[in-house]
Coordinates of C-alpha atoms in Angstrom, one line a residue:
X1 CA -29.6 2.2 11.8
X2 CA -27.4 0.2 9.0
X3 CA -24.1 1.0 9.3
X4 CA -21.3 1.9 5.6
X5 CA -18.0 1.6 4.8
X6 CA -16.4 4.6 4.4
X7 CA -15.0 4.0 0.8
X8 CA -12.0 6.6 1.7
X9 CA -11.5 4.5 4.5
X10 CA -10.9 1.4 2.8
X11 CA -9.1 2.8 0.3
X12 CA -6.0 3.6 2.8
X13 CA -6.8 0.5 4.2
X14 CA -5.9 -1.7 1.1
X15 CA -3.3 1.1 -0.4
X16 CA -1.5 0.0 3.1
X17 CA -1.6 -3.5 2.9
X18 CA -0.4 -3.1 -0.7
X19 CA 2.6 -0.9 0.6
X20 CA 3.3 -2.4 3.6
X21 CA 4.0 0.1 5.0
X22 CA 2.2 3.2 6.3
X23 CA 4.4 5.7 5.1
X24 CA 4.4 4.0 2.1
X25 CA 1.1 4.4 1.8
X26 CA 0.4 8.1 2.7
X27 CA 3.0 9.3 0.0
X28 CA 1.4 7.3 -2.7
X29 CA -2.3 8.7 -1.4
X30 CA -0.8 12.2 -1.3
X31 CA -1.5 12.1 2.6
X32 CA 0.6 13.0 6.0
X33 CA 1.4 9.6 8.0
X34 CA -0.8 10.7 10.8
X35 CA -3.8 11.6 9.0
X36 CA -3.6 8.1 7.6
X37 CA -3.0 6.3 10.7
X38 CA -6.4 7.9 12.0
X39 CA -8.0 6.9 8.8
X40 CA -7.5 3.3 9.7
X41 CA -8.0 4.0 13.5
X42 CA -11.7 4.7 12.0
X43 CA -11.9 2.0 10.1
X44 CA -10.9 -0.5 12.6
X45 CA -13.4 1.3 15.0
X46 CA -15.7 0.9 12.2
X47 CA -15.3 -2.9 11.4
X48 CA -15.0 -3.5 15.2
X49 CA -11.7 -5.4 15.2
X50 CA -8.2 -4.6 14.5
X51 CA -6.9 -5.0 10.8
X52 CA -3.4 -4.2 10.8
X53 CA -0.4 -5.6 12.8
X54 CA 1.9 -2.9 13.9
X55 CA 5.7 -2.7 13.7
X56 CA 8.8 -0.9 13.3
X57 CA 9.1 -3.2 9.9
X58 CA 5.9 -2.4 8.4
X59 CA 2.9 -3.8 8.7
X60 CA 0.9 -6.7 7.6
X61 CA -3.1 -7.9 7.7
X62 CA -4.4 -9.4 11.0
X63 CA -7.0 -12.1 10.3
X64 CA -9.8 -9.4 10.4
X65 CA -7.6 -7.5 7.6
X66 CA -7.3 -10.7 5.5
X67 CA -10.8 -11.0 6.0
X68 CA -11.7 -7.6 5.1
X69 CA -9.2 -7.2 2.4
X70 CA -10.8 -8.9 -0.6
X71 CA -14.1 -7.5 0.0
X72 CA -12.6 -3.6 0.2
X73 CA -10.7 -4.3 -2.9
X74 CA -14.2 -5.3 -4.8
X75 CA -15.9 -2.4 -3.5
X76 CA -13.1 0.0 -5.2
X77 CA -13.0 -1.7 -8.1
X78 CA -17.1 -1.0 -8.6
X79 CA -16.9 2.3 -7.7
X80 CA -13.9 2.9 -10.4
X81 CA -15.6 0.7 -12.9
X82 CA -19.4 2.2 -12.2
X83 CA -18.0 6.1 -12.1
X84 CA -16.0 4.8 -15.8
X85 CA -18.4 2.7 -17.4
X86 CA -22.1 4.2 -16.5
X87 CA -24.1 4.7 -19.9
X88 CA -21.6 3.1 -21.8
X89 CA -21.4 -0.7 -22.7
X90 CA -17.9 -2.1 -23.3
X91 CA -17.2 -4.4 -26.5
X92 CA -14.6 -6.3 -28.2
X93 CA -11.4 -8.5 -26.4
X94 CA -8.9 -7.4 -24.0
X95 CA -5.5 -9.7 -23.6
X96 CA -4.2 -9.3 -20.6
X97 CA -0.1 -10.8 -19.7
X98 CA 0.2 -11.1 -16.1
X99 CA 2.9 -12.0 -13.8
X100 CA 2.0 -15.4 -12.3
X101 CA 1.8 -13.8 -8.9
X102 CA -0.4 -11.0 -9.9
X103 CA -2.6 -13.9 -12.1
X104 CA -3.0 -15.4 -8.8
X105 CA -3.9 -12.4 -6.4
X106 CA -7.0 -10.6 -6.2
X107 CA -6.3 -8.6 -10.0
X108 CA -8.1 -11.5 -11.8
X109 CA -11.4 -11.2 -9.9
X110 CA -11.2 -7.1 -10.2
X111 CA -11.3 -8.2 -14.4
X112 CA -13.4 -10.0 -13.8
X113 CA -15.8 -7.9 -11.9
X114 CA -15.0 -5.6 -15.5
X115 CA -16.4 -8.1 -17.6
X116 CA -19.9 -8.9 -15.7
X117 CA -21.5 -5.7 -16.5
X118 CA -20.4 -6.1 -20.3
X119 CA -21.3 -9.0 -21.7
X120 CA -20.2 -8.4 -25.5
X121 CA -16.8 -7.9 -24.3
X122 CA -14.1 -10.6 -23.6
X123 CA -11.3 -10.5 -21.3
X124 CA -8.2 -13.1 -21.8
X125 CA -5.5 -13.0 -18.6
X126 CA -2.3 -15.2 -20.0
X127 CA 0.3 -15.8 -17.3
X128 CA 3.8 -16.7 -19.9
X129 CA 7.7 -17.3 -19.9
X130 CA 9.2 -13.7 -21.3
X131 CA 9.3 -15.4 -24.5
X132 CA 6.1 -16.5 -25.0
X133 CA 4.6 -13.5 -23.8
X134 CA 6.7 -11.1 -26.1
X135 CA 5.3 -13.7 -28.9
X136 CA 1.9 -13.1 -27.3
X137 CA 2.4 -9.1 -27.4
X138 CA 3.9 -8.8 -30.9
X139 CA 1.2 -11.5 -32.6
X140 CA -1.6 -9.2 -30.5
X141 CA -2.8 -11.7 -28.5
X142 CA -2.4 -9.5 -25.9
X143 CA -2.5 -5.9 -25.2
X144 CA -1.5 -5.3 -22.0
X145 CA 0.9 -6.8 -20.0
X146 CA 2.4 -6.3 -16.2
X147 CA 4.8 -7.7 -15.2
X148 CA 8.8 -6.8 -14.0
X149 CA 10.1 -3.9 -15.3
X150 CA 12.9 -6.0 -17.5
X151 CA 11.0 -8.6 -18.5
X152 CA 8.1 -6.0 -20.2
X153 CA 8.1 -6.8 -24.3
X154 CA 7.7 -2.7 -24.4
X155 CA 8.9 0.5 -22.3
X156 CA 6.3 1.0 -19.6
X157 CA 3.8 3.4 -19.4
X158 CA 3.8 3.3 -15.4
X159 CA 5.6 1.4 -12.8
X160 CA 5.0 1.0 -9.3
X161 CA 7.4 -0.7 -6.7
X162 CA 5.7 -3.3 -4.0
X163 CA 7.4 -4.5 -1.0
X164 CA 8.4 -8.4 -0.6
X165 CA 7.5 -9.8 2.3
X166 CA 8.7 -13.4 4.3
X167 CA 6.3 -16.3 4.1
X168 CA 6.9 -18.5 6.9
X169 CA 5.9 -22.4 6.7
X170 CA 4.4 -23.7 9.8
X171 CA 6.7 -24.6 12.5
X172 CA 9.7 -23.1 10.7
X173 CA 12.4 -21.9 13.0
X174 CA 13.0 -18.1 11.4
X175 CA 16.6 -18.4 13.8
X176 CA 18.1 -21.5 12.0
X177 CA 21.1 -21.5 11.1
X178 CA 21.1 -22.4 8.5
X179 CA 17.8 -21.1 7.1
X180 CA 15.8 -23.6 5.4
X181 CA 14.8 -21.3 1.8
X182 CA 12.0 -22.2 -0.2
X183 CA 13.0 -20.3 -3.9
X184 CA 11.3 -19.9 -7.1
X185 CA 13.6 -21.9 -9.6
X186 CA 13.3 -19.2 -12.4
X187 CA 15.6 -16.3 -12.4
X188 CA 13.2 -13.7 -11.2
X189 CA 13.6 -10.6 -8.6
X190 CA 12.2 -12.9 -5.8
X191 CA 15.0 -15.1 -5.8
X192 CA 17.4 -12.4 -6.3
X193 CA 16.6 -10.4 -3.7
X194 CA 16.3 -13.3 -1.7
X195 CA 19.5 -14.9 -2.0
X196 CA 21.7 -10.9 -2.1
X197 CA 20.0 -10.2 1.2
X198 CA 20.8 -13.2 2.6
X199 CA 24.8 -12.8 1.2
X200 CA 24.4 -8.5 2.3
X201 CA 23.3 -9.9 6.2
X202 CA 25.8 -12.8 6.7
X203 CA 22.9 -14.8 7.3
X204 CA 23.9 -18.6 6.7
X205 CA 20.8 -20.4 4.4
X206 CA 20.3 -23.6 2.4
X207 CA 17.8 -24.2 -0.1
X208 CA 15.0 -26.1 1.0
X209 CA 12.7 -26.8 -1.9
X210 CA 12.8 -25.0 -5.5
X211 CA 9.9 -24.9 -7.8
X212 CA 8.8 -22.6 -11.0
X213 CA 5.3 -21.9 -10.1
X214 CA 3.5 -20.3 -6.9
X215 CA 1.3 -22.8 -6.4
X216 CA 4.7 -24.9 -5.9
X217 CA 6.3 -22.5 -3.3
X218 CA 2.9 -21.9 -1.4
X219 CA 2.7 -25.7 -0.9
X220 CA 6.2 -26.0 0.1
X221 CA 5.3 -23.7 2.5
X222 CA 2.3 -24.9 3.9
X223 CA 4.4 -28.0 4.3
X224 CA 7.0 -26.2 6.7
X225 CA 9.6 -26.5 4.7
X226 CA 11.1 -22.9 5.3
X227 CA 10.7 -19.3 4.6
X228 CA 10.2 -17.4 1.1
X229 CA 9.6 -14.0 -0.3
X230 CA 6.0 -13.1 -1.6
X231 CA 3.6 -10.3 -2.6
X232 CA 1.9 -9.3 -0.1
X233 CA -1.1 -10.5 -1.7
X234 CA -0.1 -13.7 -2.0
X235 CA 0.7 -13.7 1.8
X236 CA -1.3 -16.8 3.7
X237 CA -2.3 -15.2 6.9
X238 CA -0.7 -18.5 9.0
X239 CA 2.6 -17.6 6.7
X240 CA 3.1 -14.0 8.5
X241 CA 6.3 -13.1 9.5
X242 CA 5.8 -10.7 12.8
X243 CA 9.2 -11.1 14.2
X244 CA 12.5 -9.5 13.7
X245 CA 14.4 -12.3 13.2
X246 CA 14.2 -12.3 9.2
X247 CA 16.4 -9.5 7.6
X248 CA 14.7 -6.9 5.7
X249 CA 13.6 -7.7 2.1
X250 CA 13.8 -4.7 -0.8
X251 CA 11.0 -3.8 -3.1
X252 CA 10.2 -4.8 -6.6
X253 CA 9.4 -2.9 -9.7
X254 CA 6.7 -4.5 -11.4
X255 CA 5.4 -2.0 -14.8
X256 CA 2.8 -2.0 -17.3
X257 CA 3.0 -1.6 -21.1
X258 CA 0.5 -1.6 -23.7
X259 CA 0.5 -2.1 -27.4
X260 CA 0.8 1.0 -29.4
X261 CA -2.1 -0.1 -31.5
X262 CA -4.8 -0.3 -28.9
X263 CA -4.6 3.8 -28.0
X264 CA -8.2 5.0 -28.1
X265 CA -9.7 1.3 -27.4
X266 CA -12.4 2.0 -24.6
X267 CA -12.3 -1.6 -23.2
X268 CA -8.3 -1.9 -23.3
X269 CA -8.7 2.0 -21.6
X270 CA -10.9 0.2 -19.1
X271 CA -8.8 -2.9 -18.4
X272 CA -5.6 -0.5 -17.9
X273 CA -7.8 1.9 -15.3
X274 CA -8.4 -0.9 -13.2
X275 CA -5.4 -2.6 -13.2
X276 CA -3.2 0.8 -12.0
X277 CA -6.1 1.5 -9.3
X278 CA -5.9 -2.4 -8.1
X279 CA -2.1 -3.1 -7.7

């Protein structure tokens, strides 16, 4: 007999991953922490394989999870798109203003898995400097935009706070002293929070490598060149961090505005669902 996902199931599963934490995660599904821990026990009974590593810190994708993770993420974002958009075909353009670590997780394929059922609509992600994308906002170019709460050209309409999480380069000694830091040049929560908890813990550190792109950290990285805070989703599954050694990063508040004018818009009403079910 074929066996199915349990949608339910995979929907603590990524809400987890997400959070990074399993608490975390039952408050935002409106769940106790044991009843969600089973959930996953299922799952993983399910799949066949572990998914989640375990600690007192959080937890984090095993290579099963990592696996999994992109093809749960998909099948929620059908099911919210099919239960939203069934009868109905979606028309006109959507902006979208991005943070350039959101632009480069998973929420660009979930827009784009919007678009392929409506063909006469057009979907735009733009990942800017807060200048640019306040130019972007106010000229209409776009009409939504997610991003960090004080960097939004608007006062949100929703915010949501992700844990950071250490990358670690291969072969990177996480007890150096100092620690080699890999940073995003740009003044940015990342950095911040990188460089207070390193001055809150006494830890000793030295910059390693600076750029002002992901693409530039994650090859730094991949290099070995040291240690960095990331999205979860951005997390390379040979850059987990399962040891202690690292202090404790905080969260960040990422939030989501949208331009007054676009109230009522079914495809802007669409894009917004699926971006506050996905992140």
């Amino acid at each position: 007999m074929a066996r199915d996902l349990d949608i339910a199931l995979l929907r603590s599963f990524v809400t987890a991953v997400r959070a990074g934490s399993i608490s975390r995660a039952a408050t935002a599904l409106g769940r106790t922490q044991p009843a969600l821990s089973q959930q996953l026990r299922r799952l993983e009974r399910d799949v066949g394989s572990p998914l989640l590593h375990r600690a007192p810190s959080g937890v984090s994708p095993t290579r099963a999870g990592e696996e999994l993770l992109p093809y749960a993420e998909r099948i929620l974002a059908l099911s919210a798109q099919a239960l939203a958009g069934t009868g109905r075909a979606l028309t006109g353009r959507c902006g979208v203003g991005l943070l350039e670590d959101l632009a480069a997780s998973r929420l660009s394929q979930v827009l784009a898995d919007l678009a392929r059922p409506h063909p006469e609509a057009r979907l735009e992600v733009l990942s800017l400097s807060g200048s640019a994308m306040r130019e972007a906002y106010d000229t209409g170019r776009v009409q939504l935009v997610l991003d960090e709460v004080p960097h939004l050209p608007w006062p949100s309409r929703w915010t949501v706070r992700l844990p950071l999480v250490w990358a670690v380069g291969q072969g990177v000694d996480t007890g150096a002293d100092p620690l080699p830091v890999v940073l995003f040049s740009n003044t940015c929560a990342w950095r911040t929070s990188v460089l207070e908890t390193m001055e809150a813990t006494g830890r000793r550190w030295r910059v390693a490598f600076e750029s002002n792109s992901l693409a530039g950290v994650l090859a730094a990285l991949r290099a070995g060149l040291g240690v960095a805070a990331l999205l979860p989703a951005n997390l390379e599954p040979a850059m987990a961090c399962h040891d202690a050694a690292l202090p404790a990063l905080p969260d960040v508040e990422l939030g989501l505005t949208r331009h007054p004018a676009t109230e009522g818009d079914a495809l802007v009403d669409a894009v917004e669902t699926a971006l506050r079910r996905m992140i």
